[in-house]
Coordinates of C-alpha atoms in Angstrom, one line a residue:
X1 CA -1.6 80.0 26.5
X2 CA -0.3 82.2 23.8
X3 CA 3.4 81.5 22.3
X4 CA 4.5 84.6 24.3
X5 CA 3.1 83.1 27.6
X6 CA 4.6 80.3 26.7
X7 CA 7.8 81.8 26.2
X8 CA 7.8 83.9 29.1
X9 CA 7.1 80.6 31.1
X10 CA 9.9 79.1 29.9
X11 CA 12.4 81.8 30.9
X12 CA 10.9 82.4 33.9
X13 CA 10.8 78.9 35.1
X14 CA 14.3 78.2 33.9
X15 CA 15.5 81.5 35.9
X16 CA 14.0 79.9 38.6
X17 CA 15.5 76.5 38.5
X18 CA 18.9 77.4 37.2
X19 CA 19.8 80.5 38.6
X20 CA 24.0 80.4 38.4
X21 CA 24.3 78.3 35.3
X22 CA 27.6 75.7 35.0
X23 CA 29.0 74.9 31.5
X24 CA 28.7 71.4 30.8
X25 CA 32.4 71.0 29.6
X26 CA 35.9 71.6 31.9
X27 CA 37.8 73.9 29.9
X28 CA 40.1 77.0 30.7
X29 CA 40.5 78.8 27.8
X30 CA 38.7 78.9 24.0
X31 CA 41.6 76.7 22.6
X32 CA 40.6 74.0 25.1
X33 CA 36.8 74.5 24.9
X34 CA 37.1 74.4 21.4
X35 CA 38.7 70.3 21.3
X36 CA 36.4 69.5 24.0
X37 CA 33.2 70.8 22.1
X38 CA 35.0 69.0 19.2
X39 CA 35.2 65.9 21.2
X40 CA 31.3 66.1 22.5
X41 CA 30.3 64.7 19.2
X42 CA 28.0 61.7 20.2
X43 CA 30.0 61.6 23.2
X44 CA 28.3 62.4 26.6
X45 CA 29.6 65.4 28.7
X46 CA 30.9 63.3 31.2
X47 CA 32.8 61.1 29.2
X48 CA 34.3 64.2 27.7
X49 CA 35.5 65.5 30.6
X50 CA 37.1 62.7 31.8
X51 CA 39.1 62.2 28.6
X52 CA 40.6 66.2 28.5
X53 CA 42.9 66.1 31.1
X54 CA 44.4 63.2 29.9
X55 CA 44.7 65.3 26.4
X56 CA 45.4 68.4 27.9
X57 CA 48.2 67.1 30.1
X58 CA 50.0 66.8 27.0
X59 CA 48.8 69.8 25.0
X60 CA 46.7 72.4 26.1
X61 CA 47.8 74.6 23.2
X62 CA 48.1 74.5 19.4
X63 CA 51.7 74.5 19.9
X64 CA 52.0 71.3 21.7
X65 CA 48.9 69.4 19.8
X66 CA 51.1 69.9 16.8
X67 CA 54.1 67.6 18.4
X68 CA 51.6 64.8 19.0
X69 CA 50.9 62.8 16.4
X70 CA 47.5 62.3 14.6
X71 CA 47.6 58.1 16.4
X72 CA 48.9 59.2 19.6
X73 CA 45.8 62.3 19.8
X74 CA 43.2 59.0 18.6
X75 CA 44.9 57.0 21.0
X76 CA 43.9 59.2 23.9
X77 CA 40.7 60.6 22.8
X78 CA 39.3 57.1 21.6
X79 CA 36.9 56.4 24.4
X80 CA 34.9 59.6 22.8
X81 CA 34.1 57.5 20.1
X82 CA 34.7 58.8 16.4
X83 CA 38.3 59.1 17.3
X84 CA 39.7 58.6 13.4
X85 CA 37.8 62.0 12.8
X86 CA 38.0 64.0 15.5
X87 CA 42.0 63.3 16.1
X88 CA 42.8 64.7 12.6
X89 CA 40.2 67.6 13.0
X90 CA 42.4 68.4 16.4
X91 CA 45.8 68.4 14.6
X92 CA 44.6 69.9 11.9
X93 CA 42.7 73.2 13.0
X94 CA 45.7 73.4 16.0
X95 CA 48.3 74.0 12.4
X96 CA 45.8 76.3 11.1
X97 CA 45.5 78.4 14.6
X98 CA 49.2 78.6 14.7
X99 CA 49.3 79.2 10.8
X100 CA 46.5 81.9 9.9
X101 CA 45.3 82.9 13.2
X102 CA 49.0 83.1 15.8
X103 CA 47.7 80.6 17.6
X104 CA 44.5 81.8 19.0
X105 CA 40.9 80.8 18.6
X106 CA 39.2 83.5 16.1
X107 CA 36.4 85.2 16.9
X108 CA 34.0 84.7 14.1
X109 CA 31.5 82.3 12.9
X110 CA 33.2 81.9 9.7
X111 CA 37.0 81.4 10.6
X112 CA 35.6 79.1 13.0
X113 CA 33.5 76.8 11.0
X114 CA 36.5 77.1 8.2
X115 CA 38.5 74.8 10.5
X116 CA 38.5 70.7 10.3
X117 CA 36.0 69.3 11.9
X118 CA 34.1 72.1 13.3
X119 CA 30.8 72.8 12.3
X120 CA 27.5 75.8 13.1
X121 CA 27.1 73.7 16.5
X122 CA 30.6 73.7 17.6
X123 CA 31.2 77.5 16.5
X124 CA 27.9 78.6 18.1
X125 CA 29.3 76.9 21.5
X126 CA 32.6 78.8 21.1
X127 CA 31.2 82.1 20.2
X128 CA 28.8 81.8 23.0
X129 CA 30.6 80.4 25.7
X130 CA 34.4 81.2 25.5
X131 CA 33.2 84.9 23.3
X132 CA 30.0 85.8 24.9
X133 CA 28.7 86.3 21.6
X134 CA 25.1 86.4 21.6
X135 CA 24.6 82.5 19.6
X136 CA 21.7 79.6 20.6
X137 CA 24.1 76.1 19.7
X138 CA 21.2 73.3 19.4
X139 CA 21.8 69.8 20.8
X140 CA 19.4 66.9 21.1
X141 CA 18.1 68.2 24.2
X142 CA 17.1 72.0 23.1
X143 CA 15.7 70.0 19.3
X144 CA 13.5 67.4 21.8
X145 CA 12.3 70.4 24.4
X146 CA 11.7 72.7 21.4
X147 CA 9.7 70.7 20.1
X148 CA 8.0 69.1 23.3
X149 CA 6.9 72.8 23.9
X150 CA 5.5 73.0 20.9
X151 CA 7.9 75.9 19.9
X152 CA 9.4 74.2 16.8
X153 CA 8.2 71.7 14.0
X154 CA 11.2 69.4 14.7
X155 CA 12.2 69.0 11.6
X156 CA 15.6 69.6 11.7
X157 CA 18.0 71.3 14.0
X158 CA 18.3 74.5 12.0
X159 CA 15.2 75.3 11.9
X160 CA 14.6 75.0 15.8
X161 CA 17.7 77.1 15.8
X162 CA 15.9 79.8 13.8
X163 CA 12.4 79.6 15.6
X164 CA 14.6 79.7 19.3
X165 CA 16.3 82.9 18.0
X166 CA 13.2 84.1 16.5
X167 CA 11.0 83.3 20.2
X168 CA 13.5 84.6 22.6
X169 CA 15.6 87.4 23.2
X170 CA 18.8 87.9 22.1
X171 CA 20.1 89.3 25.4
X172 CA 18.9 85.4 26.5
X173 CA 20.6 83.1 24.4
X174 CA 23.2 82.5 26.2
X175 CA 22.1 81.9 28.8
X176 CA 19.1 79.3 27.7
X177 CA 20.7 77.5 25.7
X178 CA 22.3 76.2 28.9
X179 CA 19.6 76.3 30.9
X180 CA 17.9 74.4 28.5
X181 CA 20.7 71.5 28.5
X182 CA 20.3 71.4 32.1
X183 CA 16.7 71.2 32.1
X184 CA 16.8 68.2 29.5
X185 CA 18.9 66.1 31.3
X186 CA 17.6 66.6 34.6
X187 CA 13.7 67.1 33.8
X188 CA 12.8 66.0 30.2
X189 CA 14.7 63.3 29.2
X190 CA 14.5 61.0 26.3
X191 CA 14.3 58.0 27.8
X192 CA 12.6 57.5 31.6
X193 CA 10.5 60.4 31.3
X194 CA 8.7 61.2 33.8
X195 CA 6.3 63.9 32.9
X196 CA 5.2 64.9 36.9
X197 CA 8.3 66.1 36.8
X198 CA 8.7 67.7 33.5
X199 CA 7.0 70.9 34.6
X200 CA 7.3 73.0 31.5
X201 CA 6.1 70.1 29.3
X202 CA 3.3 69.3 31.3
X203 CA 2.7 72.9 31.4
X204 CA 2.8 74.1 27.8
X205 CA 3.7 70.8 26.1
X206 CA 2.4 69.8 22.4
X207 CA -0.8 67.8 22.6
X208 CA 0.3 65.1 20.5
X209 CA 3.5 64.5 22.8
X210 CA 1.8 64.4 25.7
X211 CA -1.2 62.2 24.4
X212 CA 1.4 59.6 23.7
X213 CA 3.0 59.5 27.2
X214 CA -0.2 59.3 28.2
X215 CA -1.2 56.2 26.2
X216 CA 2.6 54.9 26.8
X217 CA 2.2 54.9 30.9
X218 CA -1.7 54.2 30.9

């Protein structure tokens, strides 16, 4: 296969398997996807999303973040792990919303990533899926697929970034990057893989990774 078979295999089986695509994180607006994609950090979706309510009971605004304390936002956010971090990155981007931006999320890459604790992942998420601003956000499971395709070098996740952006339309991003999660967790993990069942890696998968899951299940 060439690159752009294996490309058009990729979107074309992901259409396929993931036609109407759900967002990992509960959320109703950018303010509250924004502290939940701040909260994913080395924290599982599902862990996530059981934890926001309990936050979002209490403030599901800048307004209100900014009467809690810095120890009573940890407090109720510590079972996502990192919570010394993340609960002054909350109360501090929710006094700069209210301070530079009236209280809303801005809609740029660079206002975004100029708040605490937000970085290109966490913008790219926001711009993408609270925006709709064409973006491709790279977690552990696009950087592993990418590179199980053979579509990256793996090196680092900004340089899968750029080859994903490079590779696949724009008009997609969106879209795939989701798809993409989906397909990691359900298909390609990175632990119990099982490679029958990993289609697309079976399919247009890097020699050398499927040579050792070979020699790991012989």
């Amino acid at each position: 296969m060439t690159k752009q078979e294996k490309v058009n295999f990729v979107i074309k089986t992901l259409n396929e398997l993931y036609p109407e695509i759900p967002i990992p994180l509960d959320h109703k607006d950018p303010y509250t996807l924004l502290v939940a994609v701040l909260l994913s950090a080395q924290c599982t979706d599902v862990r996530v999303n059981q934890i926001t309510p309990l936050l979002f009971a209490k403030a599901d605004n800048p307004y209100d973040m900014i009467k809690l304390s810095v120890e009573e936002i940890k407090a109720i956010i510590r079972p996502c792990g990192l919570s010394p971090m993340k609960s002054k990155g909350i109360y501090g981007l929710s006094h700069i919303l209210i301070d530079k931006h009236d209280g809303k999320v801005p809609q740029s890459f660079d206002a975004l990533e100029a708040l605490p604790a937000v970085g290109h992942k966490t913008a790219s998420v926001v711009m993408s899926q609270a925006f709709g601003v064409p973006a491709f956000p790279v977690d552990t499971h696009i950087h592993r697929l990418m590179y199980r395709w053979n579509l990256t070098n793996g090196k680092n996740v900004n340089q899968t970034e750029k080859d994903a952006k490079r590779l696949f339309p724009k008009e997609l991003w969106n879209d795939l990057h989701l798809q993409i999660i989906w397909y990691g967790r359900e298909y390609s993990q990175a632990r119990g893989w099982d490679l029958d069942k990993d289609i697309i890696t079976k399919t247009i998968g890097r020699q050398s990774v499927l040579n050792d899951y070979r020699k790991a299940n012989s």
